Structures are given as structure tokens and as C-alpha cells.
Protein backbone atom coordinates (compact mmCIF):
# COMPACT_ATOMS: atom_id res chain seq x y z
CA UNK A 1 176.41 -130.03 -242.42
CA UNK A 2 174.65 -127.26 -244.33
CA UNK A 3 171.65 -127.46 -242.02
CA UNK A 4 173.96 -127.30 -239.03
CA UNK A 5 175.79 -124.27 -240.42
CA UNK A 6 172.54 -122.46 -241.22
CA UNK A 7 171.30 -123.23 -237.73
CA UNK A 8 174.44 -121.79 -236.16
CA UNK A 9 174.19 -118.70 -238.38
CA UNK A 10 170.53 -118.16 -237.45
CA UNK A 11 171.30 -118.68 -233.76
CA UNK A 12 174.13 -116.18 -234.00
CA UNK A 13 171.86 -113.56 -235.58
CA UNK A 14 169.32 -113.97 -232.78
CA UNK A 15 172.04 -113.65 -230.15
CA UNK A 16 173.40 -110.53 -231.82
CA UNK A 17 169.95 -108.91 -231.95
CA UNK A 18 169.42 -109.78 -228.28
CA UNK A 19 172.77 -108.23 -227.35
CA UNK A 20 171.92 -105.13 -229.36
CA UNK A 21 168.60 -104.73 -227.56
CA UNK A 22 170.29 -105.22 -224.19
CA UNK A 23 172.89 -102.61 -225.05
CA UNK A 24 170.19 -100.19 -226.18
CA UNK A 25 168.25 -100.80 -222.97
CA UNK A 26 171.33 -100.12 -220.83
CA UNK A 27 172.06 -97.01 -222.85
CA UNK A 28 168.52 -95.72 -222.27
CA UNK A 29 168.58 -96.53 -218.55
CA UNK A 30 171.95 -94.82 -218.16
CA UNK A 31 170.30 -91.54 -219.16
CA UNK A 32 167.66 -91.83 -216.43
CA UNK A 33 168.04 -89.16 -213.77
CA UNK A 34 166.65 -90.01 -210.34
CA UNK A 35 166.46 -87.06 -207.95
CA UNK A 36 165.32 -86.65 -204.36
CA UNK A 37 163.56 -83.42 -203.36
CA UNK A 38 163.01 -82.54 -199.70
CA UNK A 39 160.65 -79.83 -198.44
CA UNK A 40 160.60 -78.05 -195.08
CA UNK A 41 157.40 -76.34 -193.95
CA UNK A 42 158.39 -73.74 -191.36
CA UNK A 43 161.15 -71.11 -191.76
CA UNK A 44 161.69 -70.84 -188.00
CA UNK A 45 161.93 -74.59 -187.52
CA UNK A 46 164.04 -74.93 -190.64
CA UNK A 47 166.62 -72.65 -189.01
CA UNK A 48 167.07 -75.05 -186.12
CA UNK A 49 170.41 -76.64 -186.95
CA UNK A 50 172.66 -78.38 -184.47
CA UNK A 51 175.54 -76.10 -183.48
CA UNK A 52 178.03 -78.62 -184.83
CA UNK A 53 176.70 -78.16 -188.34
CA UNK A 54 175.99 -75.23 -190.60
CA UNK A 55 172.63 -75.17 -192.31
CA UNK A 56 172.70 -76.43 -195.87
CA UNK A 57 170.51 -75.75 -198.87
CA UNK A 58 171.08 -79.06 -200.60
CA UNK A 59 173.62 -81.79 -201.19
CA UNK A 60 174.64 -84.23 -203.86
CA UNK A 61 171.96 -86.58 -202.55
CA UNK A 62 168.96 -84.24 -202.54
CA UNK A 63 167.63 -80.73 -203.02
CA UNK A 64 166.24 -78.93 -199.97
CA UNK A 65 163.69 -76.11 -200.32
CA UNK A 66 160.89 -74.44 -198.39
CA UNK A 67 157.40 -75.66 -199.20
CA UNK A 68 154.64 -73.58 -200.74
CA UNK A 69 150.89 -73.96 -200.46
CA UNK A 70 150.86 -75.85 -203.76
CA UNK A 71 152.96 -78.56 -202.09
CA UNK A 72 150.19 -79.42 -199.66
CA UNK A 73 148.29 -82.55 -200.63
CA UNK A 74 145.58 -82.15 -197.99
CA UNK A 75 144.29 -78.61 -197.71
CA UNK A 76 141.37 -79.68 -195.48
CA UNK A 77 143.76 -81.14 -192.92
CA UNK A 78 145.77 -77.91 -192.85
CA UNK A 79 142.63 -75.80 -192.44
CA UNK A 80 141.41 -78.04 -189.62
CA UNK A 81 144.71 -77.66 -187.76
CA UNK A 82 144.64 -73.90 -188.20
CA UNK A 83 141.06 -73.70 -186.91
CA UNK A 84 142.00 -75.78 -183.86
CA UNK A 85 144.97 -73.54 -183.16
CA UNK A 86 142.86 -70.38 -183.44
CA UNK A 87 140.37 -71.85 -180.99
CA UNK A 88 143.21 -72.58 -178.58
CA UNK A 89 144.31 -68.95 -178.78
CA UNK A 90 140.78 -67.71 -178.10
CA UNK A 91 140.40 -70.07 -175.14
CA UNK A 92 143.73 -68.98 -173.70
CA UNK A 93 145.39 -72.39 -174.06
CA UNK A 94 148.04 -70.77 -176.27
CA UNK A 95 149.69 -67.40 -175.48
CA UNK A 96 148.08 -64.53 -177.35
CA UNK A 97 151.37 -63.55 -178.99
CA UNK A 98 150.93 -66.58 -181.24
CA UNK A 99 148.01 -64.76 -182.83
CA UNK A 100 150.35 -62.82 -185.12
CA UNK A 101 151.33 -66.12 -186.71
CA UNK A 102 147.78 -66.61 -187.95
CA UNK A 103 147.23 -63.25 -189.61
CA UNK A 104 148.29 -64.76 -192.92
CA UNK A 105 146.69 -68.20 -192.60
CA UNK A 106 146.03 -68.54 -196.31
CA UNK A 107 149.74 -68.53 -197.07
CA UNK A 108 150.70 -70.69 -194.09
CA UNK A 109 151.87 -74.17 -195.07
CA UNK A 110 152.89 -75.56 -191.68
CA UNK A 111 150.04 -77.68 -190.32
CA UNK A 112 151.82 -77.78 -186.97
CA UNK A 113 152.66 -74.11 -186.69
CA UNK A 114 152.61 -73.70 -182.92
CA UNK A 115 154.08 -77.14 -182.21
CA UNK A 116 157.66 -75.90 -182.00
CA UNK A 117 158.82 -79.39 -181.08
CA UNK A 118 157.44 -80.96 -184.28
CA UNK A 119 158.90 -80.44 -187.75
CA UNK A 120 157.56 -82.07 -190.89
CA UNK A 121 159.81 -83.07 -193.78
CA UNK A 122 158.28 -84.21 -197.06
CA UNK A 123 160.39 -86.19 -199.50
CA UNK A 124 159.69 -86.94 -203.14
CA UNK A 125 161.66 -88.86 -205.75
CA UNK A 126 161.41 -87.98 -209.43
CA UNK A 127 162.54 -89.72 -212.59
CA UNK A 128 163.62 -87.92 -215.75
CA UNK A 129 164.10 -90.21 -218.73
CA UNK A 130 165.93 -87.81 -221.03
CA UNK A 131 167.37 -84.34 -220.90
CA UNK A 132 164.28 -82.91 -222.58
CA UNK A 133 161.54 -84.92 -220.83
CA UNK A 134 159.60 -83.83 -217.76
CA UNK A 135 160.29 -85.20 -214.30
CA UNK A 136 157.80 -87.80 -213.11
CA UNK A 137 157.22 -88.48 -209.43
CA UNK A 138 157.93 -92.11 -208.56
CA UNK A 139 158.03 -92.09 -204.74
CA UNK A 140 157.13 -89.98 -201.73
CA UNK A 141 156.83 -90.01 -197.95
CA UNK A 142 156.42 -87.74 -194.94
CA UNK A 143 158.75 -87.66 -191.96
CA UNK A 144 158.29 -86.00 -188.58
CA UNK A 145 161.14 -84.84 -186.36
CA UNK A 146 159.98 -84.80 -182.74
CA UNK A 147 162.18 -82.91 -180.27
CA UNK A 148 161.25 -85.12 -177.37
CA UNK A 149 162.98 -83.21 -174.57
CA UNK A 150 160.60 -80.29 -175.16
CA UNK A 151 157.50 -82.39 -174.39
CA UNK A 152 158.86 -85.06 -172.04
CA UNK A 153 156.43 -84.15 -169.25
CA UNK A 154 153.36 -84.52 -171.47
CA UNK A 155 154.39 -86.82 -174.31
CA UNK A 156 151.06 -88.58 -174.83
CA UNK A 157 149.05 -85.38 -174.51
CA UNK A 158 151.26 -83.71 -177.12
CA UNK A 159 150.85 -86.63 -179.52
CA UNK A 160 147.05 -86.51 -179.41
CA UNK A 161 145.21 -85.49 -182.59
CA UNK A 162 148.31 -85.35 -184.76
CA UNK A 163 148.88 -87.33 -187.94
CA UNK A 164 147.57 -90.92 -187.49
CA UNK A 165 150.99 -92.34 -188.35
CA UNK A 166 152.49 -90.37 -185.45
CA UNK A 167 149.72 -91.34 -183.05
CA UNK A 168 149.96 -95.06 -183.71
CA UNK A 169 153.71 -95.33 -183.21
CA UNK A 170 153.83 -92.92 -180.28
CA UNK A 171 151.15 -94.66 -178.23
CA UNK A 172 152.19 -98.19 -179.17
CA UNK A 173 155.92 -97.84 -178.49
CA UNK A 174 156.30 -95.14 -175.82
CA UNK A 175 154.88 -94.40 -172.38
CA UNK A 176 153.32 -91.10 -171.31
CA UNK A 177 156.77 -89.57 -170.78
CA UNK A 178 158.21 -90.59 -174.13
CA UNK A 179 160.27 -93.55 -172.93
CA UNK A 180 160.17 -96.94 -174.62
CA UNK A 181 157.52 -99.07 -172.97
CA UNK A 182 158.94 -101.76 -170.65
CA UNK A 183 157.18 -104.55 -172.55
CA UNK A 184 159.58 -104.03 -175.46
CA UNK A 185 162.55 -104.38 -173.12
CA UNK A 186 161.44 -107.14 -170.74
CA UNK A 187 158.56 -109.11 -172.29
CA UNK A 188 159.76 -112.64 -173.27
CA UNK A 189 158.16 -112.35 -176.73
CA UNK A 190 157.74 -108.67 -177.55
CA UNK A 191 161.33 -107.81 -176.73
CA UNK A 192 162.40 -109.83 -179.80
CA UNK A 193 166.17 -110.32 -179.75
CA UNK A 194 166.34 -107.91 -176.79
CA UNK A 195 168.40 -105.26 -178.58
CA UNK A 196 166.40 -102.34 -177.14
CA UNK A 197 167.49 -101.02 -173.79
CA UNK A 198 167.75 -97.42 -172.59
CA UNK A 199 169.05 -95.95 -175.84
CA UNK A 200 165.52 -95.23 -177.09
CA UNK A 201 164.64 -93.25 -173.96
CA UNK A 202 166.77 -90.26 -174.94
CA UNK A 203 167.24 -88.04 -177.96
CA UNK A 204 164.89 -86.83 -180.66
CA UNK A 205 162.58 -89.12 -182.60
CA UNK A 206 162.30 -89.19 -186.38
CA UNK A 207 159.16 -90.96 -187.56
CA UNK A 208 159.21 -91.82 -191.26
CA UNK A 209 155.71 -92.53 -192.54
CA UNK A 210 154.54 -94.79 -195.33
CA UNK A 211 156.97 -94.83 -198.25
CA UNK A 212 155.03 -95.04 -201.49
CA UNK A 213 156.92 -96.17 -204.59
CA UNK A 214 155.44 -96.58 -208.07
CA UNK A 215 154.91 -100.22 -208.90
CA UNK A 216 157.26 -100.13 -211.90
CA UNK A 217 160.06 -98.67 -209.76
CA UNK A 218 159.94 -101.06 -206.82
CA UNK A 219 162.87 -103.27 -205.83
CA UNK A 220 165.32 -100.73 -207.22
CA UNK A 221 166.42 -99.13 -203.96
CA UNK A 222 164.25 -96.04 -204.45
CA UNK A 223 162.80 -96.22 -200.93
CA UNK A 224 166.24 -96.61 -199.37
CA UNK A 225 167.52 -93.67 -201.37
CA UNK A 226 164.67 -91.52 -200.05
CA UNK A 227 165.19 -92.60 -196.44
CA UNK A 228 168.94 -91.90 -196.55
CA UNK A 229 168.25 -88.47 -198.01
CA UNK A 230 165.90 -87.64 -195.12
CA UNK A 231 168.38 -88.91 -192.54
CA UNK A 232 171.15 -86.64 -193.81
CA UNK A 233 169.63 -83.22 -192.96
CA UNK A 234 168.03 -84.66 -189.82
CA UNK A 235 171.51 -85.54 -188.60
CA UNK A 236 172.42 -81.88 -189.00
CA UNK A 237 169.29 -80.64 -187.26
CA UNK A 238 169.47 -82.94 -184.25
CA UNK A 239 172.43 -83.71 -181.99
CA UNK A 240 171.04 -87.12 -181.07
CA UNK A 241 168.11 -88.94 -182.68
CA UNK A 242 166.87 -92.32 -183.80
CA UNK A 243 164.56 -93.10 -186.69
CA UNK A 244 161.44 -95.24 -186.82
CA UNK A 245 159.86 -96.29 -190.09
CA UNK A 246 156.12 -96.86 -190.12
CA UNK A 247 155.34 -100.53 -190.93
């Protein structure tokens, strides 16, 4: 009986310590602050809000700010785009009045400056453990809002030489006029459950690129939180759109 009582007492102490650690862990996790930060890259494009909605600076789900040069993760890509655009101006492919936009190229952060139909949105998720600790980035992705009606006559041509994630989806899914390719509507295998009809032939297109989440933060809904944050302002910028997420 004594051995049994000691065993129960020891077991109870272990259980209590386990419960204490669990409570401490929950207490620590409850102080974690997860925030979504969205960046827009062109003031003129950022001002394009659907007439049904007023522009917003942020919401309870995210903060929304204009990007700076320090936000660019690929300076060489930006410089290459700017060089291509300057060459287009010199060759006459772009109206000369665009030249004023390039007078301050060093401070320009929009890689797609003269593509008025294309707006880039960059989203990042940060984690702050305590009130006094620094924020750590745990997820990020890029999204591209394509105003399809502005390039319907030359969809494929417009998609050429853009971000690879845009190219792949645009040429794989859509025809030269920006409509969903017939094989995804009629093909016995590629049409899947045949849910796609004409609804993807109209409206703007939001392409959400690779969503990168830190290994330790996966399976916690971080990616979904980021996607929903991007969808919210897009719904205010576009009257009618659908979203595609890069596989």
C-alpha cells in the first residue's frame, strides 16, 4: 500500500509539472503578435480604387504602406526593367512623355512603371514574441493584379518578359486574348470536375506567387492569413477579379 501511495504521489507530481509547463507555454504563445504588412509600389496605381470603395491605409488584418527602395529584394531585376523601358522610349515604342517618369530612376521602386495594367503587391508576415522584442519575418509572397481589359487585344505579348511566375500561369492557362484556354473547359481529363466555364474569361486577374513560410511556423494558418490580407485590398481596387495561387 505504501508503494502504491508513493507511486500515485510521484505520478501526481509529474502530472502537475506537465500541466505547469503547458500553462507556461500557452501563456508565452498568447503574447505572440503576428502581423501582416502589405506594400504597394506605385503611387499612381495605388490610387486606383474601385468607385464603390474609398481607399484605405490599413485595416485590422494588415498594414498598408508605400514601398521604398530598401524593400526591393532584387535590385538587378529592377535595373534591368528600367533599362528596357528606357530603350523602349528611345526606340519610340513608348510615348516620349513617359520619359519624365525616369528622371529619378534611382528612387523608383516600381519594376513595372509603365505597365499601367499591372500592379505589384508584396506581403510579409512578422512575429513579435514579446512587447520588447523585435519583429521577425516568418512569411512573404508577391502578388500581381492584372487589369485584363486594358490588354485584352495583346494578352500574351503583354505577359512576355515579366516575372516568371506571371509568365508560366498566363501562358499555361490563358489564350492570346486572356481567356481561359478551351482545354480546361472541354478536355475530358484537364477540365477536372468541370467547374470552370466562362467566369474566368472576364474581370481582373490576381496572381499570388510562391508563399514562403518559415519551417517552424508552417501548418499554423500563416499562409492563409497572408492570402486573405492580400485579397481584402484587391477587392477594393477591382470591381471584379479572381485569384490564382502559384502551385
